[in-house]
Coordinates of C-alpha atoms in Angstrom, one line a residue:
X2 CA 0.6 23.0 26.8
X3 CA -2.2 20.5 27.6
X4 CA -1.6 18.7 24.3
X5 CA 2.1 18.2 25.2
X6 CA 1.2 16.8 28.6
X7 CA -1.3 14.4 27.1
X8 CA 1.3 13.2 24.5
X9 CA 3.9 12.7 27.3
X10 CA 1.4 10.6 29.4
X11 CA 0.6 8.4 26.4
X12 CA 4.3 7.9 25.6
X13 CA 4.9 6.8 29.2
X14 CA 2.0 4.4 29.0
X15 CA 3.5 2.8 25.9
X16 CA 6.8 2.4 27.6
X17 CA 5.0 0.5 30.4
X18 CA 2.8 -1.6 28.2
X19 CA 5.3 -2.8 25.6
X20 CA 7.6 -4.6 28.1
X21 CA 4.6 -6.2 29.8
X22 CA 3.6 -7.8 26.6
X23 CA 6.8 -9.8 26.2
X24 CA 6.2 -13.6 26.3
X25 CA 8.0 -15.5 29.1
X26 CA 9.2 -19.0 28.5
X27 CA 7.1 -21.7 30.3
X28 CA 8.3 -24.7 32.2
X29 CA 6.8 -28.0 31.1
X30 CA 6.3 -31.3 32.8
X31 CA 7.9 -34.6 31.6
X32 CA 4.6 -36.5 31.3
X33 CA 3.2 -37.3 27.9
X34 CA 0.6 -40.1 27.8
X35 CA -0.5 -39.7 24.1
X36 CA 1.3 -41.3 21.1
X37 CA 3.3 -38.7 19.2
X38 CA 1.5 -37.0 16.3
X39 CA 4.6 -36.2 14.2
X40 CA 4.4 -32.5 15.0
X41 CA 6.6 -31.4 17.9
X42 CA 4.8 -28.1 18.6
X43 CA 1.5 -30.0 18.7
X44 CA 2.9 -32.6 21.1
X45 CA 4.1 -29.8 23.3
X46 CA 0.7 -28.2 23.4
X47 CA -0.8 -31.6 24.3
X48 CA 1.7 -31.9 27.1
X49 CA 0.7 -28.5 28.5
X50 CA -3.0 -29.5 28.3
X51 CA -2.3 -32.8 30.2
X52 CA -0.4 -30.9 32.9
X53 CA -3.2 -28.3 33.3
X54 CA -5.9 -31.1 33.7
X55 CA -3.6 -32.9 36.1
X56 CA -3.1 -29.8 38.3
X57 CA -6.7 -28.5 38.0
X58 CA -5.6 -25.4 36.2
X59 CA -7.7 -22.4 35.4
X60 CA -10.3 -22.6 32.6
X61 CA -8.7 -19.5 31.0
X62 CA -5.3 -21.2 30.8
X63 CA -6.9 -24.4 29.5
X64 CA -8.7 -22.4 26.7
X65 CA -5.5 -20.7 25.7
X66 CA -3.6 -24.0 25.4
X67 CA -6.5 -25.5 23.3
X68 CA -6.2 -22.5 21.0
X69 CA -2.4 -23.2 20.6
X70 CA -3.2 -26.9 19.7
X71 CA -5.9 -25.7 17.2
X72 CA -3.4 -23.3 15.6
X73 CA -1.0 -26.2 15.1
X74 CA -3.8 -28.3 13.7
X75 CA -4.6 -25.6 11.1
X76 CA -1.0 -25.4 10.1
X77 CA -1.1 -29.2 9.3
X78 CA -4.5 -29.8 7.7
X79 CA -3.6 -33.3 6.5
X80 CA -2.8 -34.5 10.1
X81 CA -6.0 -36.2 11.2
X82 CA -4.6 -37.0 14.7
X83 CA -4.2 -33.3 15.4
X84 CA -7.7 -32.5 14.3
X85 CA -9.2 -35.3 16.5
X86 CA -7.1 -34.4 19.5
X87 CA -8.1 -30.8 19.2
X88 CA -11.7 -31.9 19.2
X89 CA -11.1 -34.1 22.2
X90 CA -9.6 -31.3 24.3
X91 CA -12.3 -28.9 23.1
X92 CA -14.9 -31.3 24.3
X93 CA -13.3 -31.5 27.7
X94 CA -13.3 -27.8 28.0
X95 CA -17.0 -27.6 27.0
X96 CA -17.7 -30.3 29.6
X97 CA -16.0 -28.2 32.3
X98 CA -18.1 -25.1 31.5
X99 CA -21.3 -27.3 31.6
X100 CA -22.0 -27.2 27.9
X101 CA -22.6 -31.0 27.7
X102 CA -24.6 -31.0 24.5
X103 CA -21.9 -29.1 22.5
X104 CA -19.2 -31.4 24.0
X105 CA -21.1 -34.6 22.9
X106 CA -21.6 -33.2 19.4
X107 CA -17.8 -32.3 19.1
X108 CA -16.8 -35.9 20.2
X109 CA -19.3 -37.5 17.8
X110 CA -17.9 -35.5 14.9
X111 CA -14.3 -36.4 15.8
X112 CA -15.2 -40.1 16.1
X113 CA -16.8 -40.1 12.7
X114 CA -13.6 -38.8 11.1
X115 CA -11.2 -41.2 12.9
X116 CA -9.8 -44.5 11.6
X117 CA -10.2 -46.9 14.5
X118 CA -7.8 -49.4 13.0
X119 CA -4.8 -47.1 12.8
X120 CA -5.5 -44.7 15.7
X121 CA -6.9 -47.2 18.3
X122 CA -5.7 -45.2 21.3
X123 CA -7.3 -42.0 20.1
X124 CA -10.5 -43.8 19.1
X125 CA -10.7 -45.4 22.6
X126 CA -10.1 -42.0 24.3
X127 CA -12.8 -40.3 22.2
X128 CA -15.4 -43.0 22.8
X129 CA -14.7 -43.2 26.5
X130 CA -14.9 -39.4 26.8
X131 CA -18.2 -39.4 24.9
X132 CA -19.6 -42.0 27.4
X133 CA -18.3 -40.0 30.3
X134 CA -19.7 -36.7 29.0
X135 CA -23.2 -37.8 28.3
X136 CA -25.6 -36.7 31.1
X137 CA -28.6 -39.0 30.2
X138 CA -28.2 -42.2 32.3
X139 CA -30.0 -44.4 29.7
X140 CA -27.9 -43.0 26.9
X141 CA -24.7 -43.5 28.9
X142 CA -25.6 -47.1 29.5
X143 CA -26.2 -47.7 25.8
X144 CA -22.9 -45.9 24.8
X145 CA -20.9 -48.0 27.3
X146 CA -22.5 -51.2 26.0
X147 CA -21.7 -50.1 22.4
X148 CA -18.1 -49.5 23.4
X149 CA -17.8 -52.9 25.0
X150 CA -19.3 -54.6 21.9
X151 CA -17.2 -52.6 19.5
X152 CA -13.8 -53.2 21.2
X153 CA -14.6 -56.9 21.7
X154 CA -15.5 -57.0 18.0
X155 CA -12.2 -55.5 16.8
X156 CA -10.1 -57.6 19.3
X157 CA -9.1 -54.8 21.6
X158 CA -9.8 -56.7 24.9
X159 CA -8.1 -54.2 27.2
X160 CA -10.2 -51.3 25.9
X161 CA -13.2 -53.5 26.3
X162 CA -12.2 -54.2 29.9
X163 CA -12.1 -50.5 30.6
X164 CA -15.5 -50.0 29.0
X165 CA -16.8 -52.9 31.2
X166 CA -15.6 -51.1 34.3
X167 CA -17.5 -48.0 33.2
X168 CA -20.6 -50.1 32.4
X169 CA -20.4 -51.7 35.9
X170 CA -20.2 -48.3 37.5
X171 CA -23.3 -47.1 35.6
X172 CA -25.2 -50.2 36.7
X173 CA -24.2 -49.6 40.3
X174 CA -25.5 -46.0 40.2
X175 CA -28.7 -47.4 38.8
X176 CA -28.9 -49.9 41.7
X177 CA -28.5 -52.8 39.2
X178 CA -26.0 -54.9 41.2
X179 CA -26.5 -58.0 39.1
X180 CA -25.5 -56.3 35.9
X181 CA -22.7 -54.5 37.7
X182 CA -21.3 -57.8 39.0
X183 CA -21.5 -59.3 35.6
X184 CA -19.6 -56.3 34.0
X185 CA -16.9 -56.4 36.7
X186 CA -16.5 -60.2 36.4
X187 CA -16.1 -59.9 32.6
X188 CA -13.5 -57.2 33.0
X189 CA -11.6 -59.2 35.7
X190 CA -11.6 -62.3 33.4
X191 CA -10.1 -60.2 30.5
X192 CA -7.3 -58.9 32.7
X193 CA -6.7 -62.3 34.3
X194 CA -6.3 -63.9 30.9
X195 CA -3.9 -61.1 30.0
X196 CA -1.9 -61.7 33.3
X197 CA -2.8 -58.2 34.5
X198 CA -4.8 -58.8 37.7
X199 CA -3.1 -55.9 39.4
X200 CA -4.3 -53.6 36.6
X201 CA -7.8 -54.8 37.1
X202 CA -7.6 -54.0 40.8
X203 CA -6.0 -50.7 40.2
X204 CA -8.6 -49.6 37.6
X205 CA -11.5 -50.8 39.6
X206 CA -10.2 -49.0 42.7
X207 CA -9.9 -45.8 40.6
X208 CA -13.5 -46.2 39.6
X209 CA -14.4 -46.7 43.2
X210 CA -12.5 -43.6 44.4
X211 CA -14.5 -41.5 41.9
X212 CA -17.8 -42.8 43.1
X213 CA -20.1 -42.0 46.0
X214 CA -19.7 -43.9 49.3
X215 CA -22.4 -46.6 48.7
X216 CA -21.0 -47.5 45.2
X217 CA -17.4 -47.4 46.5
X218 CA -18.3 -49.8 49.4
X219 CA -19.9 -52.2 46.9
X220 CA -16.8 -52.3 44.7
X221 CA -14.5 -52.8 47.7
X222 CA -16.7 -55.6 49.0
X223 CA -16.4 -57.4 45.7
X224 CA -12.7 -56.9 45.6
X225 CA -12.2 -58.4 49.1
X226 CA -13.9 -61.6 48.2
X227 CA -12.3 -61.9 44.8
X228 CA -8.7 -61.2 45.9
X229 CA -8.9 -63.3 49.0
X230 CA -9.9 -66.3 47.1
X231 CA -7.1 -65.8 44.5
X232 CA -4.5 -65.1 47.2
X233 CA -3.1 -62.3 45.1
X234 CA -0.8 -60.6 47.6
X235 CA 0.2 -57.7 45.3
X236 CA -3.4 -56.9 44.3
X237 CA -4.6 -57.2 47.9
X238 CA -1.8 -54.9 49.0
X239 CA -2.8 -52.3 46.4
X240 CA -6.4 -52.5 47.5
X241 CA -5.4 -51.9 51.2
X242 CA -3.3 -48.9 50.2
X243 CA -6.1 -47.3 48.2
X244 CA -8.6 -47.9 51.0
X245 CA -6.2 -46.2 53.3
X246 CA -6.0 -43.2 51.0
X247 CA -9.7 -43.1 50.7
X248 CA -10.9 -43.3 54.3
X249 CA -11.1 -40.5 56.8
X250 CA -11.2 -42.4 60.1
X251 CA -10.2 -46.1 60.5
X252 CA -12.9 -46.8 63.1
X253 CA -15.9 -45.5 61.2
X254 CA -15.1 -47.1 57.8
X255 CA -16.5 -50.6 57.2
X256 CA -13.1 -51.9 56.1
X257 CA -11.1 -50.9 59.2
X258 CA -8.3 -53.1 60.4
X259 CA -10.8 -55.5 62.2
X260 CA -12.8 -55.9 59.0
X261 CA -9.7 -56.5 57.0
X262 CA -8.5 -59.3 59.3
X263 CA -11.9 -60.9 59.2
X264 CA -12.3 -60.5 55.4
X265 CA -8.8 -62.1 54.8
X266 CA -9.4 -65.0 57.2
X267 CA -5.8 -66.0 56.5
X268 CA -2.8 -65.5 58.8
X269 CA -0.6 -64.3 56.0
X270 CA -2.9 -61.3 55.5
X271 CA -3.0 -60.3 59.2
X272 CA 0.4 -58.5 58.9
X273 CA -1.2 -56.2 56.3
X274 CA -3.3 -54.7 59.1
X275 CA -0.3 -53.1 60.7
X276 CA 0.8 -51.7 57.3
X277 CA -2.7 -50.4 56.7
X278 CA -2.7 -48.7 60.1
X279 CA 0.7 -47.1 59.5
X280 CA -0.4 -45.7 56.1
X281 CA -3.5 -44.3 57.7
X282 CA -1.3 -42.4 60.2
X283 CA -0.5 -39.8 57.5
X284 CA -4.1 -38.6 57.7
X285 CA -3.5 -37.3 61.3
X286 CA -0.1 -35.6 60.9
X287 CA -1.7 -32.1 60.8
X288 CA -4.7 -32.7 63.1
X289 CA -3.3 -35.0 65.7
X290 CA 0.4 -35.7 65.3
X291 CA 0.7 -37.8 68.5
X292 CA -2.0 -40.2 67.3
X293 CA -0.1 -40.4 63.9
X294 CA 3.1 -41.2 65.8
X295 CA 1.4 -43.9 67.8
X296 CA -0.1 -45.6 64.8
X297 CA 3.1 -45.3 62.7
X298 CA 5.3 -46.5 65.6
X299 CA 3.1 -49.6 66.1
X300 CA 3.4 -50.4 62.4
X301 CA 7.2 -49.8 62.4
X302 CA 7.8 -52.0 65.3
X303 CA 5.5 -54.9 64.1
X304 CA 8.2 -56.1 61.6
X305 CA 5.5 -56.6 59.0
X306 CA 7.6 -55.0 56.2
X307 CA 11.2 -54.4 55.2
X308 CA 12.7 -51.0 55.6
X309 CA 13.5 -50.6 51.9
X310 CA 9.9 -51.4 50.7
X311 CA 7.5 -48.7 49.6
X312 CA 5.4 -49.2 52.8
X313 CA 8.5 -49.0 55.0
X314 CA 9.7 -45.8 53.4
X315 CA 6.2 -44.2 53.6
X316 CA 5.8 -45.1 57.3
X317 CA 9.3 -44.0 58.2
X318 CA 8.6 -40.7 56.5
X319 CA 5.5 -40.3 58.6
X320 CA 7.6 -40.9 61.7
X321 CA 10.1 -38.3 60.7
X322 CA 7.4 -35.7 60.1
X323 CA 5.5 -36.6 63.2
X324 CA 8.5 -36.3 65.5
X325 CA 9.4 -32.9 63.9
X326 CA 5.8 -31.8 64.5
X327 CA 5.9 -32.6 68.2
X328 CA 9.4 -31.0 68.5
X329 CA 11.5 -34.1 69.2
X330 CA 14.4 -33.4 66.7
X331 CA 16.6 -36.2 68.0
X332 CA 14.0 -38.9 67.3
X333 CA 13.3 -37.3 63.9
X334 CA 17.0 -37.3 63.0
X335 CA 17.3 -41.0 64.0
X336 CA 14.4 -42.0 61.7
X337 CA 15.7 -39.7 59.0
X338 CA 19.0 -41.6 58.9
X339 CA 17.0 -44.8 58.8
X340 CA 14.9 -43.3 56.1
X341 CA 18.0 -42.2 54.0
X342 CA 19.6 -45.6 54.4
X343 CA 16.5 -47.4 53.1
X344 CA 15.9 -44.9 50.3
X345 CA 17.2 -46.5 47.1
X346 CA 18.2 -44.9 43.9
X347 CA 14.9 -45.4 42.3
X348 CA 13.0 -43.7 45.2
X349 CA 15.5 -40.8 45.2
X350 CA 14.9 -40.3 41.6
X351 CA 11.1 -40.4 42.1
X352 CA 11.4 -37.9 44.9
X353 CA 13.6 -35.7 42.8
X354 CA 11.0 -35.8 40.0
X355 CA 8.3 -34.9 42.5
X356 CA 10.3 -32.0 43.9
X357 CA 11.0 -30.7 40.4
X358 CA 7.3 -31.0 39.5
X359 CA 6.5 -29.0 42.6
X360 CA 9.0 -26.4 41.6
X361 CA 7.7 -26.2 38.1
X362 CA 4.1 -25.9 39.4
X363 CA 5.2 -23.1 41.7
X364 CA 7.1 -21.4 38.9
X365 CA 4.1 -21.5 36.7
X366 CA 1.9 -20.2 39.5
X367 CA 4.3 -17.3 40.0
X368 CA 4.3 -16.7 36.3
X369 CA 0.5 -16.7 36.1
X370 CA 0.3 -14.3 39.1
X371 CA 2.9 -12.0 37.5
X372 CA 1.0 -11.9 34.2
X373 CA -2.2 -11.3 36.0
X374 CA -0.7 -8.4 38.0
X375 CA 0.8 -6.9 34.9
X376 CA -2.5 -7.1 33.1
X377 CA -4.2 -5.4 36.1
X378 CA -1.6 -2.7 36.0
X379 CA -2.1 -2.1 32.3
X380 CA -5.8 -2.0 32.8
X381 CA -5.5 0.5 35.7
X382 CA -3.1 2.7 33.6
X383 CA -5.5 2.7 30.7
X384 CA -8.4 3.6 33.0
X385 CA -6.4 6.4 34.5
X386 CA -5.5 7.8 31.0
X387 CA -9.1 7.7 30.0
X388 CA -10.2 9.5 33.2
X389 CA -7.5 12.1 32.8
X390 CA -8.4 12.7 29.2
X391 CA -12.1 13.0 29.9
X392 CA -11.4 15.3 33.0
X393 CA -9.1 17.5 31.0
X394 CA -11.6 17.8 28.1
X395 CA -14.4 18.6 30.6
X396 CA -12.3 21.2 32.4
X397 CA -11.3 22.9 29.1
X398 CA -14.9 23.1 28.0
X399 CA -16.0 24.5 31.4
X400 CA -13.2 27.1 31.3
X401 CA -14.1 28.2 27.7
X402 CA -17.8 28.5 28.7
X403 CA -16.9 30.5 31.7
X404 CA -14.7 32.9 29.6
X405 CA -17.5 33.3 27.1
X406 CA -20.1 34.0 29.8
X407 CA -17.7 36.5 31.4
X408 CA -17.2 38.2 28.0
X409 CA -20.9 38.5 27.4
X410 CA -21.5 39.9 30.9
X411 CA -18.7 42.5 30.3
X412 CA -20.2 43.5 27.0
X413 CA -23.7 43.8 28.5
X414 CA -22.3 45.9 31.4
X415 CA -20.5 48.2 28.9
X416 CA -23.6 48.6 26.8
X417 CA -25.6 49.4 30.0
X418 CA -23.1 52.0 31.0
X419 CA -23.2 53.6 27.5
X420 CA -27.0 53.6 27.5
X421 CA -27.1 55.1 31.0
X422 CA -24.7 57.8 29.9
X423 CA -26.7 58.6 26.8
X424 CA -29.8 58.6 28.9
X425 CA -28.3 61.1 31.3
X426 CA -27.4 63.4 28.4
X427 CA -30.8 63.1 26.8
X428 CA -32.4 63.8 30.2
X429 CA -30.4 67.0 30.6
X430 CA -31.3 68.2 27.1
X431 CA -34.9 67.3 27.7
X432 CA -35.1 69.3 31.0
X433 CA -33.2 72.3 29.5
X434 CA -35.6 72.3 26.5
X435 CA -38.7 72.3 28.8
X436 CA -37.2 75.1 31.0
X437 CA -36.3 77.2 27.9
X438 CA -39.7 76.9 26.4
X439 CA -41.4 77.8 29.7
X440 CA -39.1 80.8 30.0
X441 CA -39.9 82.0 26.5
X442 CA -43.6 81.6 27.0
X443 CA -43.5 83.7 30.2
X444 CA -41.5 86.5 28.4
X445 CA -43.8 86.6 25.4
X446 CA -46.9 86.7 27.6
X447 CA -45.3 89.6 29.6
X448 CA -44.4 91.4 26.4
X449 CA -47.9 91.1 25.0
X450 CA -49.4 92.4 28.2
X451 CA -47.0 95.4 28.2
X452 CA -47.7 96.2 24.6
X453 CA -44.2 95.6 23.3
X454 CA -45.5 92.8 21.1
X455 CA -48.7 92.7 19.2
X456 CA -51.3 90.2 20.4
X457 CA -51.5 88.4 17.0
X458 CA -47.7 88.1 16.8
X459 CA -47.6 86.9 20.4
X460 CA -50.3 84.3 19.7
X461 CA -48.4 82.9 16.7
X462 CA -45.2 82.6 18.7
X463 CA -46.9 80.9 21.7
X464 CA -48.6 78.5 19.3
X465 CA -45.2 77.6 17.8
X466 CA -43.8 77.1 21.3
X467 CA -46.7 74.9 22.4
X468 CA -46.1 72.7 19.3
X469 CA -42.5 72.1 20.5
X470 CA -43.3 71.9 24.2
X471 CA -43.1 68.5 26.0
X472 CA -46.5 66.9 26.4
X473 CA -47.8 63.7 27.8
X474 CA -46.6 61.8 24.8
X475 CA -43.0 63.0 25.2
X476 CA -43.1 62.2 28.9
X477 CA -44.4 58.7 28.2
X478 CA -41.6 58.3 25.6
X479 CA -39.1 59.4 28.2
X480 CA -40.4 56.8 30.6
X481 CA -40.3 54.1 27.9
X482 CA -36.6 54.8 27.5
X483 CA -36.2 54.2 31.2
X484 CA -38.3 51.0 30.9
X485 CA -35.8 49.8 28.2
X486 CA -32.8 50.4 30.5
X487 CA -34.6 49.4 33.7
X488 CA -37.4 47.0 32.5
X489 CA -40.8 47.3 34.2
X490 CA -39.7 49.8 36.8
X491 CA -42.4 52.5 36.3
X492 CA -45.2 49.9 35.8
X493 CA -44.4 47.9 38.9
X494 CA -43.9 51.0 41.1
X495 CA -47.3 52.3 39.9
X496 CA -48.8 48.9 40.6
X497 CA -47.5 48.8 44.2
X498 CA -47.7 52.5 44.9
X499 CA -50.6 54.0 42.9
X500 CA -50.3 57.5 44.5
X501 CA -46.7 58.1 43.3
X502 CA -46.3 61.1 41.0
X503 CA -44.4 61.1 37.7
X504 CA -41.7 63.2 39.3
X505 CA -41.2 60.5 42.0
X506 CA -41.2 57.8 39.4
X507 CA -38.6 59.8 37.4
X508 CA -36.5 60.2 40.6
X509 CA -36.7 56.4 41.2
X510 CA -35.5 55.9 37.6
X511 CA -32.5 58.2 38.1
X512 CA -31.7 56.4 41.4
X513 CA -32.1 53.0 39.8
X514 CA -29.8 54.0 37.0
X515 CA -27.1 54.6 39.6
X516 CA -26.8 58.4 39.2
X517 CA -25.4 60.5 42.0
X518 CA -27.3 63.1 44.0
X519 CA -25.3 65.9 42.4
X520 CA -26.1 64.6 38.9
X521 CA -29.8 64.3 39.7
X522 CA -29.8 67.8 41.3
X523 CA -28.3 69.3 38.1
X524 CA -30.7 67.4 35.9
X525 CA -33.8 68.5 37.9
X526 CA -32.4 72.0 38.5
X527 CA -32.8 71.6 42.2
X528 CA -30.3 71.6 45.1
X529 CA -28.6 68.5 46.4
X530 CA -30.4 68.9 49.7
X531 CA -33.7 68.8 47.9
X532 CA -32.6 65.5 46.3
X533 CA -31.8 64.1 49.7
X534 CA -35.1 65.3 51.0
X535 CA -36.9 63.5 48.2
X536 CA -34.9 60.4 48.7
X537 CA -35.9 60.4 52.4
X538 CA -39.6 60.8 51.4
X539 CA -39.2 57.8 49.1
X540 CA -37.7 55.7 51.9
X541 CA -40.6 56.6 54.1
X542 CA -43.1 55.8 51.4
X543 CA -41.4 52.4 50.8
X544 CA -41.1 51.7 54.5
X545 CA -37.4 51.0 54.4
X546 CA -35.4 50.6 57.6
X547 CA -32.3 52.8 58.3
X548 CA -29.9 50.1 57.2
X549 CA -31.7 49.2 53.9
X550 CA -30.5 50.4 50.5
X551 CA -32.9 52.5 48.4
X552 CA -31.0 51.6 45.2
X553 CA -31.3 47.8 45.9
X554 CA -35.0 48.2 46.7
X555 CA -35.7 50.1 43.5
X556 CA -33.7 47.6 41.4
X557 CA -35.9 44.8 42.7
X558 CA -38.7 46.2 40.6
X559 CA -36.6 45.7 37.4
X560 CA -37.7 42.6 35.4

């Protein structure tokens, strides 16, 4: 029966586990920054890895996606791009788990296998990642300098500009402002020759945003002077927006609206102060919505921007959310209509993509939560099954041991009852034999005295009877039998009560064996009242109270 129940429980567990192991299709993002490798499945795995890094996904999910990419790389051993990209992502994972040495070794191995002429983008990514992963400051500086020299040598000026930005940041962290300024100037010159000043500003600002406050301030200070002299409105606007995104409070930051106006020293830049203040308003939507409304309203009414520009849309959106936060729905609806009118097709498409990305991220989060929950349920069920199995086995073993112990106790009790019965029979025969021999001796002696029997013949008969009469040895053997059934009784009674007679010891043995008063009276050829009298004397000798049991007291002397 227990086996059937165990099989039923295991079958139910299988019914639960099998559906939970089905794979669920995943939703992917549309971003793919790497050149295609020629293997669609590998590009999909790369896309998943890029999305996980962008959303700060879990390390477990990152490792699983890297394993998928490695599996595709093993299926296409001739595709060098897949092998190097697998090494790149493996190194990024090792960097995240603080295994810097292994990450650097992986990147160096991948760089040695890659053809820089045909796979320039991958080569740049690997060398840049190696420089970023290295923890030794001196070695990082040397790697960055080598990257600059290498890319300039092969004619890849844009990659060299990126390496120069990294080199400048390393110099700033080492408090070498002269070398940092030289590196930034060389990078800016490369981008200016390529007509990509905004790219220079954007990349330098990204470097600043990832740095500590003192380094970031140094970079911003250099950008202020450079862009003001060049009168590059687009780059300056980008700088202001990134500063707005980076600061916490306008008044405490060195480049607040007052500092911006002074740094520009040009009327055409003063209108950017209002935009800067309006963009900062988003920072206060959750903590102080009224302050956010005041700042955004001032920027909106200054007329420093057009409604359909990116700044106008952003500030209008702040106003909509601010009025909704303070409960003024009418004002929020007015700005919302203004916001919808200014929202062009391109912005709507960007918003739609953003919303879809959020939905995809939420769907993946729900999927991850469901998989985790199902895994926990499976683990819990397996633990329950193991506990039930162990408990059932333990209960069965305890039940079997209890049955065996009960059987042994019953057999011992039956043997004891049989031995006591045999002892009673032997005791009766023993007493009858002694009485018969005593009676015959008395009659023979009487016949010899009366002359009915010759003295010689009487002596022979008496000698024969004495041979068969019970002596000390037979009495000792009789007590040994009782010692076998009631171990140590006679010896312990004699030790505690030295004046006890053999008759009293024998009576104690009969009482300890559980014999009734009538059986004892018949065995000793006395009346039942005499047995009761002797029992009373024993109670007096033992000092028992009226409520104490004589049988229990005697059995205490049994070993």
